[in-house]
mmCIF file of C-alpha atoms in Angstrom:
data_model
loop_
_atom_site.group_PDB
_atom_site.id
_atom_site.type_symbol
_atom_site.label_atom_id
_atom_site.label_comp_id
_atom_site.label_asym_id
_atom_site.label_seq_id
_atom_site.Cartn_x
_atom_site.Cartn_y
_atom_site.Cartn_z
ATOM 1 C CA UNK H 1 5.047 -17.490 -12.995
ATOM 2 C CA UNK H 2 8.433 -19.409 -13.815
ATOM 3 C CA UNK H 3 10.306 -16.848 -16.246
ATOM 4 C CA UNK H 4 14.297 -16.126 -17.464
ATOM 5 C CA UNK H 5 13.993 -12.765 -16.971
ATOM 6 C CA UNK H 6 16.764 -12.319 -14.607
ATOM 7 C CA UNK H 7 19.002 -14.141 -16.826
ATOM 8 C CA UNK H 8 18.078 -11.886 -19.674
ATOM 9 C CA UNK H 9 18.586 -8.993 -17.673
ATOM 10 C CA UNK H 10 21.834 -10.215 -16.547
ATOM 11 C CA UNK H 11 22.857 -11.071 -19.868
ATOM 12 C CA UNK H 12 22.903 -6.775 -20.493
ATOM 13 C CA UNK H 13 24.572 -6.075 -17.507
ATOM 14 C CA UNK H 14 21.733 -4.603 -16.249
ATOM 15 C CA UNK H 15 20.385 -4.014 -12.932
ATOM 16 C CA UNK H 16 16.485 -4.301 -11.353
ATOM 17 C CA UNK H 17 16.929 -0.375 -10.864
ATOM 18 C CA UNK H 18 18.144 -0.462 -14.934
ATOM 19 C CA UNK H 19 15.678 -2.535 -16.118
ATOM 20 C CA UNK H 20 12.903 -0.749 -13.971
ATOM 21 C CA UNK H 21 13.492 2.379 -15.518
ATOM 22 C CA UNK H 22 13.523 0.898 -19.469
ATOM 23 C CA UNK H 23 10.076 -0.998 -18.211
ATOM 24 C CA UNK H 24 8.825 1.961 -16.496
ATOM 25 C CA UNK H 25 8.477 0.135 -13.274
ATOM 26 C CA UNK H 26 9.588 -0.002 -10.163
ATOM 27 C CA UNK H 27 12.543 -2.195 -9.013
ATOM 28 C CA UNK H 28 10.517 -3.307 -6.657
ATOM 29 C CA UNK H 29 8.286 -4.511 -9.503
ATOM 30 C CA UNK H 30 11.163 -6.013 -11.688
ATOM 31 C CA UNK H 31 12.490 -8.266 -8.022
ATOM 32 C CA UNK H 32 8.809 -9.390 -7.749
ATOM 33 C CA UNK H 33 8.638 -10.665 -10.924
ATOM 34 C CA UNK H 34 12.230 -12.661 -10.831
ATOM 35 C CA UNK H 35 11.086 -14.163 -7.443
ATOM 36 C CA UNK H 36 8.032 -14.875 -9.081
ATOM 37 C CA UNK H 37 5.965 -12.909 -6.940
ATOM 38 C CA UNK H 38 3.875 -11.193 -9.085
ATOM 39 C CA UNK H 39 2.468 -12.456 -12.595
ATOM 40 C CA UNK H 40 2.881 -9.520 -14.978
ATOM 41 C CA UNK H 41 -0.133 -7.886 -16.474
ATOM 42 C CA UNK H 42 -0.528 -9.178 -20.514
ATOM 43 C CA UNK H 43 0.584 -4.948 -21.208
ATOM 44 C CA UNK H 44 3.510 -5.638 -19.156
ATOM 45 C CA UNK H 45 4.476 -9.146 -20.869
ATOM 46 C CA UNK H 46 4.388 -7.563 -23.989
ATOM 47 C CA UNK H 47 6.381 -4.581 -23.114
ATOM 48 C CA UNK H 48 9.267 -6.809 -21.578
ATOM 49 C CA UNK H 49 9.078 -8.871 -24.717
ATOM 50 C CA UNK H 50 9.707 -6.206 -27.071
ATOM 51 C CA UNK H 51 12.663 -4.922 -24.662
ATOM 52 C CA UNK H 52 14.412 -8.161 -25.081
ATOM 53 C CA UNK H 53 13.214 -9.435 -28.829
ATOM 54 C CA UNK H 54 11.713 -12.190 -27.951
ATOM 55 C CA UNK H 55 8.183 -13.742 -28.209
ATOM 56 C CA UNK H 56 6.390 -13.797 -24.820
ATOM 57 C CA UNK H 57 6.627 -17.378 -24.538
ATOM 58 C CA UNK H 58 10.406 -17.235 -24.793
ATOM 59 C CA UNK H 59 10.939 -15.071 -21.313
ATOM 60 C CA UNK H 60 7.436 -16.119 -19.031
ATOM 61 C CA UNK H 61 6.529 -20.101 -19.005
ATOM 62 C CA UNK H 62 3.452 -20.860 -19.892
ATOM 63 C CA UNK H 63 1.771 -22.429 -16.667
ATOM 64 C CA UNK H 64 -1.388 -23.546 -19.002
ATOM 65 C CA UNK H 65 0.812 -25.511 -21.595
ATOM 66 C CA UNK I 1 7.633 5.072 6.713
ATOM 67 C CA UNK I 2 11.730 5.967 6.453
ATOM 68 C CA UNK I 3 12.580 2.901 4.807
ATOM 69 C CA UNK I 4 9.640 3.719 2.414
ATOM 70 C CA UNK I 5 10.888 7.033 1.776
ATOM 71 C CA UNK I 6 14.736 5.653 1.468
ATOM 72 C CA UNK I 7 14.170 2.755 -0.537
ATOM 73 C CA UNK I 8 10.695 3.472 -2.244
ATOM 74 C CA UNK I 9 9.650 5.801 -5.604
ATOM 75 C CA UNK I 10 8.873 8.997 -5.892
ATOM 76 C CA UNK I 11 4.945 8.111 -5.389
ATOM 77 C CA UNK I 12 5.924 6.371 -2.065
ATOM 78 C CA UNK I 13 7.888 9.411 -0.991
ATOM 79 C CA UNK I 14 4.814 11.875 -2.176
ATOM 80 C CA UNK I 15 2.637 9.158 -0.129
ATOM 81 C CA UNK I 16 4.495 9.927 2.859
ATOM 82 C CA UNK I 17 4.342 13.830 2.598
ATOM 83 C CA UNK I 18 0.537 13.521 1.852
ATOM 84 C CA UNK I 19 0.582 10.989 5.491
ATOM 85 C CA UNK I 20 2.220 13.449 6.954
ATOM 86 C CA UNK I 21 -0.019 16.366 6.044
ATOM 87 C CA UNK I 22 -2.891 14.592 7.215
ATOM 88 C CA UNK I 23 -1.887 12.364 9.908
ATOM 89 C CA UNK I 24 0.099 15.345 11.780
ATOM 90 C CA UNK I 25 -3.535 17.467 12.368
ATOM 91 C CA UNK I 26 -5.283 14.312 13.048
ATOM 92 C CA UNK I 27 -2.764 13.243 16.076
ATOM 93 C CA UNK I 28 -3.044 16.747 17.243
ATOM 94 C CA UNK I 29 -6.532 17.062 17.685
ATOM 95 C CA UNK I 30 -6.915 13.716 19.530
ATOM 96 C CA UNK I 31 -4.072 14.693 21.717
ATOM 97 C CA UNK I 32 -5.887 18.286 22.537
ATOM 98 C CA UNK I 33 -9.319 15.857 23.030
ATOM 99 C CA UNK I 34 -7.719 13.455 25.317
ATOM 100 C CA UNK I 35 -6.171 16.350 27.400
ATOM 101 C CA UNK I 36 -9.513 18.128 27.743
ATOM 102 C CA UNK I 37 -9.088 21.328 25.673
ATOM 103 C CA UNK I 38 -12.423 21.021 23.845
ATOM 104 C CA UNK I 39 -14.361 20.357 26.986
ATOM 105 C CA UNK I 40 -16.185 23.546 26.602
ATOM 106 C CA UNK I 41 -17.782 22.425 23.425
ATOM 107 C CA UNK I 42 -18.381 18.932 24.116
ATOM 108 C CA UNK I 43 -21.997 18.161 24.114
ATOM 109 C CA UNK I 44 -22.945 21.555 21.874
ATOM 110 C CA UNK I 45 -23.001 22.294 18.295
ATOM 111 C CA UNK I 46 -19.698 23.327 17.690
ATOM 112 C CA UNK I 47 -18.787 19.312 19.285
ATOM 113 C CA UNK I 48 -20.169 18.587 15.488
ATOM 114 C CA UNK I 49 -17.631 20.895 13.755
ATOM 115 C CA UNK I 50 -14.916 19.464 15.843
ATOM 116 C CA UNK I 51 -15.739 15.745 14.592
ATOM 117 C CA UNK I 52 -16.069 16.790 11.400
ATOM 118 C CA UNK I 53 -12.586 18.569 11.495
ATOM 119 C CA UNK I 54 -10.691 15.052 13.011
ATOM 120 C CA UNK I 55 -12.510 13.109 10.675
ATOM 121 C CA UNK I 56 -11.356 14.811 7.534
ATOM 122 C CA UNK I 57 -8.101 13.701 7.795
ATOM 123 C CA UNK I 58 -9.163 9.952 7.451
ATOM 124 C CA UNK I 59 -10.664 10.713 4.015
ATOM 125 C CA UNK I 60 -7.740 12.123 3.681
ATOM 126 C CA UNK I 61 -5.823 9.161 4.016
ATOM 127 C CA UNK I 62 -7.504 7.262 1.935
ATOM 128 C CA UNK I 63 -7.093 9.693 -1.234
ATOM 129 C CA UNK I 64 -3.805 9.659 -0.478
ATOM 130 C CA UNK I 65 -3.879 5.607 -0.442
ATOM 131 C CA UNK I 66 -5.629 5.774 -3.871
ATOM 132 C CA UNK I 67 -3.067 8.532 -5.146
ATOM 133 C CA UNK I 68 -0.103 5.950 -4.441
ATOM 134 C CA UNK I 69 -1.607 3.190 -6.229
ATOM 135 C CA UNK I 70 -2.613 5.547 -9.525
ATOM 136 C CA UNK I 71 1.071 6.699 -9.564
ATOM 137 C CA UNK I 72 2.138 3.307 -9.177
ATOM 138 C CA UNK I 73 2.942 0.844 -11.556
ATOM 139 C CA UNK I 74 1.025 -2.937 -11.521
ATOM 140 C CA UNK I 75 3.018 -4.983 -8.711
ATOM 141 C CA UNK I 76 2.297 -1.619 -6.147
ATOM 142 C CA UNK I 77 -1.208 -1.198 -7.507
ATOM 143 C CA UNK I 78 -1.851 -4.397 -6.646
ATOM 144 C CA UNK I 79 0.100 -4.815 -3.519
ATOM 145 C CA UNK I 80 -1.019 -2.236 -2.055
ATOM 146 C CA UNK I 81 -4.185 -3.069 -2.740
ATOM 147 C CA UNK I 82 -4.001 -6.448 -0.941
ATOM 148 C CA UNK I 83 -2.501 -4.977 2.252
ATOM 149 C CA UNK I 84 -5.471 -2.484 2.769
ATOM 150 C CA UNK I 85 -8.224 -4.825 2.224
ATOM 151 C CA UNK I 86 -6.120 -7.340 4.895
ATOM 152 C CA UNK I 87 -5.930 -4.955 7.051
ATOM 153 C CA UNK I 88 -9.287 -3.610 6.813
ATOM 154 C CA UNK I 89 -10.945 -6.833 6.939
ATOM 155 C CA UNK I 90 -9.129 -8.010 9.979
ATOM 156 C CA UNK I 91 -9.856 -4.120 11.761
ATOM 157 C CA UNK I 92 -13.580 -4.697 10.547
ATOM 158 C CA UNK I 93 -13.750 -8.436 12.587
ATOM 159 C CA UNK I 94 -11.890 -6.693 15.582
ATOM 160 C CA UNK I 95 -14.856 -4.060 15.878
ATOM 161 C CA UNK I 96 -17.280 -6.862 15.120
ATOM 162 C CA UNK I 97 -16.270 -9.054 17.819
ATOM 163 C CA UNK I 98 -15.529 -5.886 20.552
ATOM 164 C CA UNK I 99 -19.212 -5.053 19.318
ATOM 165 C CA UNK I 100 -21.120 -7.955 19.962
ATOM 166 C CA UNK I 101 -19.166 -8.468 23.097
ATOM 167 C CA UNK I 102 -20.360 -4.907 24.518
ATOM 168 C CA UNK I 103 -24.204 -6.000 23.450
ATOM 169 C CA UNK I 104 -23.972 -9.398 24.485
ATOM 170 C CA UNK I 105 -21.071 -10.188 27.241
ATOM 171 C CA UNK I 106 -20.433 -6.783 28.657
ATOM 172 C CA UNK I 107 -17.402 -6.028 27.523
ATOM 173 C CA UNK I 108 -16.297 -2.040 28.053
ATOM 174 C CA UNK I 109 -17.340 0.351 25.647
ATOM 175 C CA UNK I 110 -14.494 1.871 23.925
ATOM 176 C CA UNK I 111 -14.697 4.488 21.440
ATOM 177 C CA UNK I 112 -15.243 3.613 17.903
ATOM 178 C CA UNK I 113 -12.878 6.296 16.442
ATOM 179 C CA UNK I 114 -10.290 3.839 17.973
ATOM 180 C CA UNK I 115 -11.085 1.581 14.595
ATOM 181 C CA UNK I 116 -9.030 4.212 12.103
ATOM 182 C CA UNK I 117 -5.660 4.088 14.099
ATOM 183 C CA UNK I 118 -6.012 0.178 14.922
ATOM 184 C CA UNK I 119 -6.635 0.017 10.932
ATOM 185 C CA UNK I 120 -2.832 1.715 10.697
ATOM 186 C CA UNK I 121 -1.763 -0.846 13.038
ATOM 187 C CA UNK I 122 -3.097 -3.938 11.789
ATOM 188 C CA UNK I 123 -2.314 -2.682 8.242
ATOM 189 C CA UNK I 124 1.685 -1.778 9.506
ATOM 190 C CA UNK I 125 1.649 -5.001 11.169
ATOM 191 C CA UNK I 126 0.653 -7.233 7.985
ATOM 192 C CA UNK I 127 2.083 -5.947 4.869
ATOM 193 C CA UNK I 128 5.507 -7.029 5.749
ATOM 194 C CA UNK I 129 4.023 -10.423 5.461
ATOM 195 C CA UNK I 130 2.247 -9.534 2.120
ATOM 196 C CA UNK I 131 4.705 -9.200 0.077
ATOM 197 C CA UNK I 132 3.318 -11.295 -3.295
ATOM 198 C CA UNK I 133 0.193 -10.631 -5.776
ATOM 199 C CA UNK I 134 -0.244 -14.043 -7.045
ATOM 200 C CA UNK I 135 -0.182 -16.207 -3.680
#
């Protein structure tokens, strides 16, 4: 799923490994989902778009639009 | 299994002590088996106990599979989750075909224990090709 959330993160100065741990994922979890490897569970969405103040919409595309 | 350990979280590195702990007994038994040390109880009771003793390590295993992806978080969940049943699909056709080719072309028996460590193989030999949930 196309999303901007590298360029978010990058916008904190933060790395996978930071943004990981405020997520509580894995950075292997936070690569996959920059490389669009894995499509983030709706619990997950939510939880990144509260991190970064932004509707949902704003940080994943939505490929059904 | 060191790169997991180096590079992977602390459920990957408690994944490896738990393969450890079970995979170290299991290798030791089938290397006192293959060098004859249980020949006395082969064919008796006590052959039973033996095959129940190399087999619990497998079940072993597998909780310690299912441990990894509980403590995980979704992307190794589900990762992980793709690479077993990969692997275990592809060990399943191997025994299939090896099967039908004993019954019907005469191929030569080999043991079917030998399914559980060619499941480790196929299963190391596949997930570094599986590395996405959504494709």
């Amino acid at each position: 799923m196309k999303n901007r959330l590298k360029l978010l993160r990058v916008e904190r100065g933060w790395t996978q490994e930071d943004l990981g741990r405020e997520l509580g994922v894995s950075r292997q979890a936070v690569n996959a989902l920059e490389t669009e490897k894995h499509d983030p569970s709706l619990d997950l969405a939510y939880r990144i778009a509260v991190l970064f103040e932004r509707p949902v919409e704003d940080i994943f595309e939505n490929p059904h639009a | 299994m060191l790169s997991i350990w180096k590079n992977g979280t602390p459920a990957h590195r408690r994944y490896v002590l738990r393969t450890w702990a079970f995979m170290v007994p299991y290798v030791l038994i089938c290397v006192a088996m293959m060098t004859g040390a249980f020949e006395p109880i082969i064919d008796s009771p006590a052959g039973w106990i033996l095959a129940v003793a190399v087999s619990a390590p497998v079940i072993g295993q597998i909780w310690a599979t299912l441990s990894l992806m509980r403590e995980s978080d979704e992307f190794v969940r589900a990762l992980t989750a793709k690479q077993f049943i990969v692997a275990a699909g592809l060990a399943m056709a191997v025994a299939v075909f090896w099967g039908f080719g004993e019954t019907l072309a005469g191929a030569p028996h080999i043991p079917t224990w030998l399914i559980y460590p060619l499941f480790w193989a196929i299963y190391g030999a596949v997930s570094p090709f599986i590395r996405a949930t959504n494709a």
